[in-house]
Each structure stands twice: as C-alpha cells, then as structure tokens.
GROMACS .gro file of C-alpha atoms in nm:
model
  375
    1UNK     CA    1   2.485 -11.914 -12.375
    2UNK     CA    2   2.859 -11.962 -12.336
    3UNK     CA    3   3.009 -12.168 -12.055
    4UNK     CA    4   3.318 -12.007 -11.899
    5UNK     CA    5   3.393 -12.297 -11.661
    6UNK     CA    6   3.751 -12.333 -11.795
    7UNK     CA    7   3.838 -11.984 -11.674
    8UNK     CA    8   3.684 -12.044 -11.333
    9UNK     CA    9   3.872 -12.371 -11.281
   10UNK     CA   10   4.203 -12.211 -11.387
   11UNK     CA   11   4.147 -11.904 -11.171
   12UNK     CA   12   4.042 -12.096 -10.861
   13UNK     CA   13   4.327 -12.348 -10.897
   14UNK     CA   14   4.579 -12.065 -10.905
   15UNK     CA   15   4.411 -11.894 -10.611
   16UNK     CA   16   4.458 -12.216 -10.412
   17UNK     CA   17   4.815 -12.231 -10.540
   18UNK     CA   18   4.791 -12.597 -10.643
   19UNK     CA   19   4.914 -12.776 -10.952
   20UNK     CA   20   4.701 -12.946 -11.215
   21UNK     CA   21   4.827 -13.277 -11.080
   22UNK     CA   22   4.716 -13.195 -10.726
   23UNK     CA   23   4.368 -13.103 -10.848
   24UNK     CA   24   4.358 -13.415 -11.059
   25UNK     CA   25   4.454 -13.630 -10.763
   26UNK     CA   26   4.183 -13.478 -10.548
   27UNK     CA   27   3.909 -13.522 -10.804
   28UNK     CA   28   4.029 -13.862 -10.922
   29UNK     CA   29   4.111 -13.787 -11.288
   30UNK     CA   30   4.428 -13.754 -11.492
   31UNK     CA   31   4.638 -13.438 -11.514
   32UNK     CA   32   4.558 -13.432 -11.886
   33UNK     CA   33   4.184 -13.411 -11.805
   34UNK     CA   34   4.241 -13.104 -11.584
   35UNK     CA   35   4.449 -12.948 -11.860
   36UNK     CA   36   4.175 -12.998 -12.116
   37UNK     CA   37   3.917 -12.847 -11.871
   38UNK     CA   38   4.131 -12.537 -11.832
   39UNK     CA   39   4.189 -12.505 -12.208
   40UNK     CA   40   3.819 -12.534 -12.277
   41UNK     CA   41   3.861 -12.853 -12.479
   42UNK     CA   42   3.637 -13.059 -12.256
   43UNK     CA   43   3.418 -13.015 -11.949
   44UNK     CA   44   3.422 -13.213 -11.622
   45UNK     CA   45   3.171 -13.492 -11.590
   46UNK     CA   46   2.849 -13.360 -11.440
   47UNK     CA   47   2.892 -13.586 -11.135
   48UNK     CA   48   3.216 -13.405 -11.051
   49UNK     CA   49   3.069 -13.054 -11.043
   50UNK     CA   50   2.952 -13.064 -10.674
   51UNK     CA   51   3.298 -13.200 -10.570
   52UNK     CA   52   3.482 -12.932 -10.765
   53UNK     CA   53   3.255 -12.655 -10.634
   54UNK     CA   54   3.304 -12.776 -10.278
   55UNK     CA   55   3.681 -12.794 -10.321
   56UNK     CA   56   3.695 -12.434 -10.449
   57UNK     CA   57   3.438 -12.323 -10.183
   58UNK     CA   58   3.199 -12.187 -10.445
   59UNK     CA   59   2.851 -12.283 -10.565
   60UNK     CA   60   2.791 -12.502 -10.872
   61UNK     CA   61   2.636 -12.195 -11.040
   62UNK     CA   62   2.951 -12.001 -10.980
   63UNK     CA   63   3.159 -12.289 -11.112
   64UNK     CA   64   2.957 -12.308 -11.432
   65UNK     CA   65   2.968 -11.930 -11.465
   66UNK     CA   66   2.788 -11.928 -11.794
   67UNK     CA   67   2.734 -11.597 -11.968
   68UNK     CA   68   2.378 -11.550 -12.085
   69UNK     CA   69   2.359 -11.173 -12.063
   70UNK     CA   70   2.127 -11.013 -12.312
   71UNK     CA   71   2.138 -10.660 -12.448
   72UNK     CA   72   1.853 -10.420 -12.372
   73UNK     CA   73   1.743 -10.451 -12.737
   74UNK     CA   74   1.734 -10.831 -12.719
   75UNK     CA   75   1.524 -10.818 -12.402
   76UNK     CA   76   1.281 -10.574 -12.563
   77UNK     CA   77   1.244 -10.808 -12.864
   78UNK     CA   78   1.176 -11.107 -12.638
   79UNK     CA   79   0.921 -10.912 -12.440
   80UNK     CA   80   0.743 -10.779 -12.744
   81UNK     CA   81   0.749 -11.112 -12.921
   82UNK     CA   82   0.583 -11.278 -12.624
   83UNK     CA   83   0.319 -10.998 -12.601
   84UNK     CA   84   0.240 -11.030 -12.971
   85UNK     CA   85   0.223 -11.408 -12.957
   86UNK     CA   86  -0.113 -11.400 -12.771
   87UNK     CA   87  -0.273 -11.299 -13.101
   88UNK     CA   88  -0.207 -11.627 -13.283
   89UNK     CA   89  -0.133 -11.878 -13.001
   90UNK     CA   90  -0.321 -12.031 -12.710
   91UNK     CA   91  -0.255 -11.901 -12.358
   92UNK     CA   92  -0.105 -12.239 -12.275
   93UNK     CA   93   0.148 -12.221 -12.558
   94UNK     CA   94   0.247 -11.861 -12.475
   95UNK     CA   95   0.294 -11.958 -12.110
   96UNK     CA   96   0.514 -12.254 -12.212
   97UNK     CA   97   0.733 -12.019 -12.418
   98UNK     CA   98   0.747 -11.786 -12.122
   99UNK     CA   99   0.871 -12.069 -11.893
  100UNK     CA  100   1.131 -12.175 -12.147
  101UNK     CA  101   1.272 -11.824 -12.159
  102UNK     CA  102   1.288 -11.811 -11.784
  103UNK     CA  103   1.466 -12.142 -11.771
  104UNK     CA  104   1.717 -12.048 -12.037
  105UNK     CA  105   1.805 -11.706 -11.900
  106UNK     CA  106   1.759 -11.768 -11.529
  107UNK     CA  107   2.083 -11.584 -11.446
  108UNK     CA  108   2.018 -11.276 -11.660
  109UNK     CA  109   1.883 -11.029 -11.404
  110UNK     CA  110   1.749 -10.765 -11.652
  111UNK     CA  111   1.559 -11.032 -11.842
  112UNK     CA  112   1.421 -11.185 -11.524
  113UNK     CA  113   1.303 -10.842 -11.412
  114UNK     CA  114   1.124 -10.782 -11.742
  115UNK     CA  115   0.961 -11.128 -11.733
  116UNK     CA  116   0.829 -11.039 -11.385
  117UNK     CA  117   0.682 -10.726 -11.534
  118UNK     CA  118   0.540 -10.932 -11.817
  119UNK     CA  119   0.345 -11.144 -11.564
  120UNK     CA  120   0.217 -10.827 -11.402
  121UNK     CA  121   0.106 -10.685 -11.737
  122UNK     CA  122  -0.018 -11.002 -11.905
  123UNK     CA  123  -0.096 -11.253 -11.631
  124UNK     CA  124  -0.466 -11.201 -11.703
  125UNK     CA  125  -0.413 -11.353 -12.048
  126UNK     CA  126  -0.243 -11.670 -11.922
  127UNK     CA  127  -0.423 -12.004 -11.860
  128UNK     CA  128  -0.693 -12.005 -11.590
  129UNK     CA  129  -1.065 -11.939 -11.556
  130UNK     CA  130  -1.109 -11.765 -11.220
  131UNK     CA  131  -0.983 -11.406 -11.233
  132UNK     CA  132  -0.893 -11.399 -10.862
  133UNK     CA  133  -0.705 -11.730 -10.879
  134UNK     CA  134  -0.509 -11.616 -11.186
  135UNK     CA  135  -0.409 -11.292 -11.011
  136UNK     CA  136  -0.289 -11.488 -10.705
  137UNK     CA  137  -0.092 -11.737 -10.918
  138UNK     CA  138   0.078 -11.509 -11.169
  139UNK     CA  139   0.145 -11.215 -10.932
  140UNK     CA  140   0.300 -11.455 -10.686
  141UNK     CA  141   0.516 -11.597 -10.968
  142UNK     CA  142   0.615 -11.241 -11.059
  143UNK     CA  143   0.721 -11.178 -10.698
  144UNK     CA  144   0.934 -11.492 -10.714
  145UNK     CA  145   1.108 -11.351 -11.023
  146UNK     CA  146   1.163 -11.014 -10.855
  147UNK     CA  147   1.316 -11.201 -10.559
  148UNK     CA  148   1.541 -11.384 -10.804
  149UNK     CA  149   1.675 -11.047 -10.917
  150UNK     CA  150   1.790 -10.982 -10.559
  151UNK     CA  151   1.968 -11.322 -10.559
  152UNK     CA  152   2.167 -11.268 -10.876
  153UNK     CA  153   2.224 -10.893 -10.908
  154UNK     CA  154   2.394 -10.612 -10.719
  155UNK     CA  155   2.277 -10.342 -10.958
  156UNK     CA  156   2.105 -10.074 -10.743
  157UNK     CA  157   1.872  -9.972 -11.023
  158UNK     CA  158   1.761 -10.321 -11.094
  159UNK     CA  159   1.712 -10.392 -10.722
  160UNK     CA  160   1.505 -10.077 -10.674
  161UNK     CA  161   1.279 -10.169 -10.965
  162UNK     CA  162   1.242 -10.527 -10.836
  163UNK     CA  163   1.144 -10.398 -10.494
  164UNK     CA  164   0.889 -10.152 -10.633
  165UNK     CA  165   0.732 -10.404 -10.870
  166UNK     CA  166   0.710 -10.664 -10.593
  167UNK     CA  167   0.538 -10.404 -10.375
  168UNK     CA  168   0.290 -10.340 -10.656
  169UNK     CA  169   0.207 -10.709 -10.670
  170UNK     CA  170   0.148 -10.713 -10.293
  171UNK     CA  171  -0.087 -10.414 -10.335
  172UNK     CA  172  -0.292 -10.584 -10.606
  173UNK     CA  173  -0.301 -10.900 -10.392
  174UNK     CA  174  -0.444 -10.678 -10.114
  175UNK     CA  175  -0.151 -10.721  -9.879
  176UNK     CA  176  -0.101 -10.364  -9.755
  177UNK     CA  177   0.134 -10.456  -9.472
  178UNK     CA  178   0.369 -10.619  -9.722
  179UNK     CA  179   0.368 -10.298  -9.929
  180UNK     CA  180   0.456 -10.081  -9.630
  181UNK     CA  181   0.725 -10.328  -9.518
  182UNK     CA  182   0.890 -10.320  -9.860
  183UNK     CA  183   0.859  -9.948  -9.934
  184UNK     CA  184   0.838  -9.789  -9.591
  185UNK     CA  185   0.562  -9.581  -9.438
  186UNK     CA  186   0.665  -9.239  -9.582
  187UNK     CA  187   0.749  -9.118  -9.928
  188UNK     CA  188   1.129  -9.093  -9.948
  189UNK     CA  189   1.277  -8.749 -10.008
  190UNK     CA  190   1.334  -8.695 -10.378
  191UNK     CA  191   1.650  -8.542 -10.508
  192UNK     CA  192   1.638  -8.466 -10.881
  193UNK     CA  193   1.957  -8.621 -11.010
  194UNK     CA  194   1.845  -8.538 -11.366
  195UNK     CA  195   1.918  -8.171 -11.285
  196UNK     CA  196   2.274  -8.262 -11.186
  197UNK     CA  197   2.322  -8.457 -11.511
  198UNK     CA  198   2.184  -8.164 -11.714
  199UNK     CA  199   2.407  -7.914 -11.535
  200UNK     CA  200   2.707  -8.138 -11.588
  201UNK     CA  201   2.640  -8.142 -11.960
  202UNK     CA  202   2.594  -7.767 -11.958
  203UNK     CA  203   2.933  -7.718 -11.785
  204UNK     CA  204   3.091  -7.936 -12.054
  205UNK     CA  205   2.945  -7.707 -12.316
  206UNK     CA  206   2.710  -7.986 -12.440
  207UNK     CA  207   2.385  -7.785 -12.425
  208UNK     CA  208   2.195  -8.022 -12.657
  209UNK     CA  209   2.249  -8.307 -12.410
  210UNK     CA  210   2.146  -8.083 -12.123
  211UNK     CA  211   1.823  -8.002 -12.307
  212UNK     CA  212   1.757  -8.368 -12.390
  213UNK     CA  213   1.817  -8.468 -12.024
  214UNK     CA  214   1.572  -8.207 -11.898
  215UNK     CA  215   1.314  -8.291 -12.162
  216UNK     CA  216   1.326  -8.665 -12.069
  217UNK     CA  217   1.277  -8.568 -11.704
  218UNK     CA  218   0.978  -8.342 -11.785
  219UNK     CA  219   0.831  -8.614 -12.002
  220UNK     CA  220   0.834  -8.855 -11.712
  221UNK     CA  221   0.708  -8.593 -11.465
  222UNK     CA  222   0.398  -8.548 -11.677
  223UNK     CA  223   0.328  -8.923 -11.685
  224UNK     CA  224   0.383  -8.948 -11.311
  225UNK     CA  225   0.172  -8.645 -11.230
  226UNK     CA  226  -0.118  -8.770 -11.442
  227UNK     CA  227  -0.089  -9.115 -11.282
  228UNK     CA  228  -0.096  -8.959 -10.935
  229UNK     CA  229  -0.398  -8.747 -11.024
  230UNK     CA  230  -0.574  -9.053 -11.165
  231UNK     CA  231  -0.521  -9.237 -10.839
  232UNK     CA  232  -0.598  -8.927 -10.627
  233UNK     CA  233  -0.944  -8.903 -10.787
  234UNK     CA  234  -1.034  -9.231 -10.626
  235UNK     CA  235  -0.911  -9.112 -10.286
  236UNK     CA  236  -1.131  -8.799 -10.286
  237UNK     CA  237  -1.453  -8.943 -10.432
  238UNK     CA  238  -1.633  -8.854 -10.110
  239UNK     CA  239  -1.511  -8.492 -10.134
  240UNK     CA  240  -1.698  -8.354 -10.437
  241UNK     CA  241  -1.524  -8.016 -10.447
  242UNK     CA  242  -1.177  -8.164 -10.420
  243UNK     CA  243  -1.267  -8.434 -10.675
  244UNK     CA  244  -1.382  -8.169 -10.925
  245UNK     CA  245  -1.076  -7.954 -10.866
  246UNK     CA  246  -0.850  -8.256 -10.921
  247UNK     CA  247  -1.029  -8.336 -11.242
  248UNK     CA  248  -1.007  -7.978 -11.366
  249UNK     CA  249  -0.637  -7.951 -11.292
  250UNK     CA  250  -0.569  -8.281 -11.465
  251UNK     CA  251  -0.750  -8.148 -11.770
  252UNK     CA  252  -0.534  -7.837 -11.768
  253UNK     CA  253  -0.218  -8.045 -11.775
  254UNK     CA  254  -0.358  -8.257 -12.060
  255UNK     CA  255  -0.425  -7.941 -12.265
  256UNK     CA  256  -0.101  -7.762 -12.173
  257UNK     CA  257   0.123  -8.050 -12.278
  258UNK     CA  258  -0.093  -8.200 -12.557
  259UNK     CA  259  -0.103  -8.527 -12.359
  260UNK     CA  260  -0.380  -8.673 -12.579
  261UNK     CA  261  -0.135  -8.691 -12.865
  262UNK     CA  262   0.173  -8.741 -12.658
  263UNK     CA  263   0.048  -9.035 -12.455
  264UNK     CA  264  -0.324  -9.114 -12.508
  265UNK     CA  265  -0.315  -9.407 -12.269
  266UNK     CA  266  -0.252  -9.171 -11.977
  267UNK     CA  267  -0.557  -8.965 -12.071
  268UNK     CA  268  -0.771  -9.276 -12.118
  269UNK     CA  269  -0.686  -9.387 -11.765
  270UNK     CA  270  -0.755  -9.041 -11.624
  271UNK     CA  271  -1.094  -9.006 -11.797
  272UNK     CA  272  -1.196  -9.357 -11.682
  273UNK     CA  273  -1.112  -9.274 -11.323
  274UNK     CA  274  -1.297  -8.944 -11.345
  275UNK     CA  275  -1.608  -9.100 -11.505
  276UNK     CA  276  -1.606  -9.369 -11.237
  277UNK     CA  277  -1.592  -9.113 -10.959
  278UNK     CA  278  -1.864  -8.895 -11.108
  279UNK     CA  279  -2.082  -9.207 -11.148
  280UNK     CA  280  -2.035  -9.292 -10.780
  281UNK     CA  281  -2.164  -8.945 -10.688
  282UNK     CA  282  -2.451  -8.967 -10.936
  283UNK     CA  283  -2.324  -8.671 -11.139
  284UNK     CA  284  -2.458  -8.802 -11.474
  285UNK     CA  285  -2.375  -8.479 -11.660
  286UNK     CA  286  -2.002  -8.515 -11.580
  287UNK     CA  287  -2.012  -8.888 -11.652
  288UNK     CA  288  -2.144  -8.812 -11.994
  289UNK     CA  289  -1.880  -8.542 -12.048
  290UNK     CA  290  -1.595  -8.779 -11.950
  291UNK     CA  291  -1.723  -9.068 -12.158
  292UNK     CA  292  -1.789  -8.848 -12.463
  293UNK     CA  293  -1.433  -8.717 -12.444
  294UNK     CA  294  -1.315  -9.073 -12.394
  295UNK     CA  295  -1.488  -9.190 -12.712
  296UNK     CA  296  -1.360  -8.887 -12.907
  297UNK     CA  297  -1.007  -8.979 -12.805
  298UNK     CA  298  -1.045  -9.346 -12.899
  299UNK     CA  299  -1.173  -9.248 -13.243
  300UNK     CA  300  -0.854  -9.042 -13.296
  301UNK     CA  301  -0.602  -9.295 -13.158
  302UNK     CA  302  -0.366  -9.429 -13.426
  303UNK     CA  303  -0.210  -9.773 -13.395
  304UNK     CA  304   0.052  -9.895 -13.338
  305UNK     CA  305   0.085  -9.700 -13.018
  306UNK     CA  306   0.436  -9.607 -12.923
  307UNK     CA  307   0.595  -9.369 -12.683
  308UNK     CA  308   0.720  -9.060 -12.868
  309UNK     CA  309   0.795  -8.694 -12.838
  310UNK     CA  310   0.646  -8.398 -13.015
  311UNK     CA  311   0.743  -8.044 -13.110
  312UNK     CA  312   0.800  -7.962 -12.744
  313UNK     CA  313   0.968  -8.290 -12.648
  314UNK     CA  314   1.179  -8.302 -12.961
  315UNK     CA  315   1.501  -8.445 -12.814
  316UNK     CA  316   1.389  -8.747 -12.610
  317UNK     CA  317   1.452  -9.011 -12.877
  318UNK     CA  318   1.786  -9.132 -12.734
  319UNK     CA  319   1.647  -9.146 -12.385
  320UNK     CA  320   1.344  -9.352 -12.500
  321UNK     CA  321   1.578  -9.589 -12.690
  322UNK     CA  322   1.769  -9.684 -12.375
  323UNK     CA  323   1.469  -9.743 -12.146
  324UNK     CA  324   1.365 -10.100 -12.058
  325UNK     CA  325   1.111 -10.141 -12.334
  326UNK     CA  326   1.220  -9.859 -12.563
  327UNK     CA  327   0.929  -9.688 -12.733
  328UNK     CA  328   0.689  -9.983 -12.709
  329UNK     CA  329   0.416 -10.013 -12.450
  330UNK     CA  330   0.387 -10.299 -12.195
  331UNK     CA  331   0.063 -10.431 -12.351
  332UNK     CA  332   0.041 -10.533 -12.717
  333UNK     CA  333  -0.167 -10.320 -12.954
  334UNK     CA  334  -0.426 -10.596 -12.990
  335UNK     CA  335  -0.476 -10.618 -12.617
  336UNK     CA  336  -0.485 -10.240 -12.576
  337UNK     CA  337  -0.756 -10.218 -12.841
  338UNK     CA  338  -0.971 -10.461 -12.643
  339UNK     CA  339  -0.894 -10.302 -12.309
  340UNK     CA  340  -0.984  -9.949 -12.421
  341UNK     CA  341  -1.339 -10.061 -12.502
  342UNK     CA  342  -1.411 -10.327 -12.238
  343UNK     CA  343  -1.288 -10.105 -11.955
  344UNK     CA  344  -1.610  -9.909 -12.014
  345UNK     CA  345  -1.855 -10.161 -12.161
  346UNK     CA  346  -1.780 -10.432 -11.906
  347UNK     CA  347  -1.741 -10.211 -11.601
  348UNK     CA  348  -2.035 -10.273 -11.362
  349UNK     CA  349  -2.034  -9.903 -11.269
  350UNK     CA  350  -2.135  -9.807 -11.624
  351UNK     CA  351  -2.380 -10.092 -11.692
  352UNK     CA  352  -2.683  -9.883 -11.591
  353UNK     CA  353  -2.587  -9.613 -11.840
  354UNK     CA  354  -2.607  -9.851 -12.132
  355UNK     CA  355  -2.983  -9.844 -12.111
  356UNK     CA  356  -3.000  -9.470 -12.064
  357UNK     CA  357  -3.120  -9.291 -12.375
  358UNK     CA  358  -2.883  -8.993 -12.315
  359UNK     CA  359  -2.584  -9.231 -12.325
  360UNK     CA  360  -2.708  -9.444 -12.619
  361UNK     CA  361  -2.490  -9.269 -12.877
  362UNK     CA  362  -2.176  -9.309 -12.662
  363UNK     CA  363  -2.215  -9.683 -12.632
  364UNK     CA  364  -2.308  -9.720 -12.999
  365UNK     CA  365  -1.985  -9.537 -13.091
  366UNK     CA  366  -1.794  -9.770 -12.855
  367UNK     CA  367  -1.935 -10.073 -13.036
  368UNK     CA  368  -1.835  -9.930 -13.375
  369UNK     CA  369  -1.486  -9.861 -13.238
  370UNK     CA  370  -1.465 -10.219 -13.116
  371UNK     CA  371  -1.559 -10.349 -13.457
  372UNK     CA  372  -1.306 -10.126 -13.633
  373UNK     CA  373  -1.025 -10.212 -13.395
  374UNK     CA  374  -1.077 -10.582 -13.451
  375UNK     CA  375  -1.076 -10.558 -13.827
   0.00000   0.00000   0.00000
C-alpha cells in the first residue's frame, strides 16, 4: 500500500489558497514540517490527522488517500489461495487470514466484493458448530462487506453485484421482504448489450471479436438457463407433468450444448434437483435414472475443474480471463470433491434409498468415488 497524503495536503492547501506558513500556523508546526509533508519526506503526527482533515473539510480516510488497489489477477490469486488453504489449515487460521486481508485492503472495492462472495461460498467451512448459527454469522458478515462496497465505490457494475449478492444472503437467511426491497418485485426488462458490442465490432470489421462476444454471451445464457431450470424444478414439484417437461427440456439443453463436458457442475446441480423432486413424488424409477446418470458423470469428471470452452465455444478464452475469478470455480477442488458425494449420501431425502436393493450399486459406486477423490 502506498500513502499519497503528500499530494492530498498539497492539493487541498492550494484549493484553500493558503501558504505553507499559514497551514503551519494553524496546525502548530513549522513551515519546514509542512514542506516535508508535501514533498513526501515525512508524514504528519497521527494526532494531527483529525485536525488537518477538519481544516480541509475532508475525512481522515480521504486525507490518508492510500492506494491499495489490486489487479483482477491479484484478487483471483488471493481468493484461490484462501480457498485452497482449507486443505492444510484449521478453519480458525483460515478465518484469521481472511480478516487480515479485509483489514489490509478495506478500501479496495473489488477485493471487498470478492471477500463477501468468499464468505457466501465458504462460510460453512469457517469456525462454528451449529450450521444455522454459522449461516447467520457469516452471511451477515458478507452483507456488511457488500454494504462496504456501496460506501467506497461508484462503479455501477460493482454496486449491482453487491446488491445482488446481498439479496442472495437475505434469501438464504429466509428474509424474503429484504430480497424484494433490494431487487424489486418484478424482473427488470433485459436489454442485451452484448449484441450491441458484437455489432460494434462487426461494423469495425473485427468479426473475430464479434464472434467472441456472442460466444461469451451464449456461454452465460446456457449457465443461467440451466440454473433457472434447476430452481424451477423445485417450484413445480406438485405439478408432475410440468416437472417432467422441465426435466426433459433441461436434458435436451445438456445434450445439445455438451454441458456435461463444458460445465459438469451445472449438470450435477440439475440432476440433484431432479432426483430430489422425483423422490418427493415417489417416482423411484426416475430417481434411479437421475442418480445413475449423476454417478456416471462423477466418474468421468476430471480435476482440477476449470471453466473452459470447447469446439463450439472456441473463442471465449479472453472473456473468461477478465471475469472476477477467471477460469477457476468459487469452491476449491477438494471441497467440490466432497460436496459432489455428500450432497447425495447425506441428504435426508435419499437416506431411505441407501437400504433399497435396487439402489445398492449406486451408493456403492458413490463410496468408491469418495475414496478415489480423497486419495
């Protein structure tokens, strides 16, 4: 971090149209001291900071004006390093490192936003015994960080993300009124700006960039569509025909865009949601079909998992590189390995199937997968 207080003092003194001597007289130091402050040779005594800030009608933070901005790549490395540190360190030690990062970069809005997301994605791994209490503690802390983004940033994109993530926390904390207050009661009209960007590149004769822009949009549309279908399954559990139609259409998208290879995590979530719904309606045949496909997919998953394109999405590399986390996933590979198995074996909905002879092979395969993943 680099303090730029000298520039602030010089700038504010000139704005007030006063001399170094006049400022020195007000503060009670020598003219030489003010000169050294403005040249960056020394800093004012800490006890003088509130007086100087008040005199210039700014906050102490503004007076200090330290630069601790991090590049997107640096933020990604910090995030991933923290995520990976759970493997070899205690939750208490990782949380202490997390707090130190927050303290050090408290004025870096992009980093604060990512640390809020880190709490959302990894709060369950931090210290604490009661699952409900941990969710309350760490999601509330995440919301405090998202609020901090509003205090220190004017970037519309960062503010939009902070608002949406905060609303997600409210949803998990079962505070629906907060969600509606933050996001509104209706889905906002969507205007595809990516089409404008692609057309602009096309007009410039840069067709490759137009293709890359459109591919990156389609790549995201697929992820969003599958996420919506996964959630929609739970909304129509009590409508068997609509539930089955939703499941079938999701499967068609998965096949059409090779989503199992493109983004297996999306398919894992979809199959879990489908199996859960079929279990609720006692459709054991479909539960078995979903879980069998689930296990087949897990056996084919190759780690480390990263976001990537394929033969169809062959020009999204640059777009992935500039996203918040690049090509890495929010959860570490080690945690994903555990999650993929326990989401089935420890889910109360599927407990009864573990003693069912027809499902015996599925759960045996899951246990073998668990053993292989932990090797």
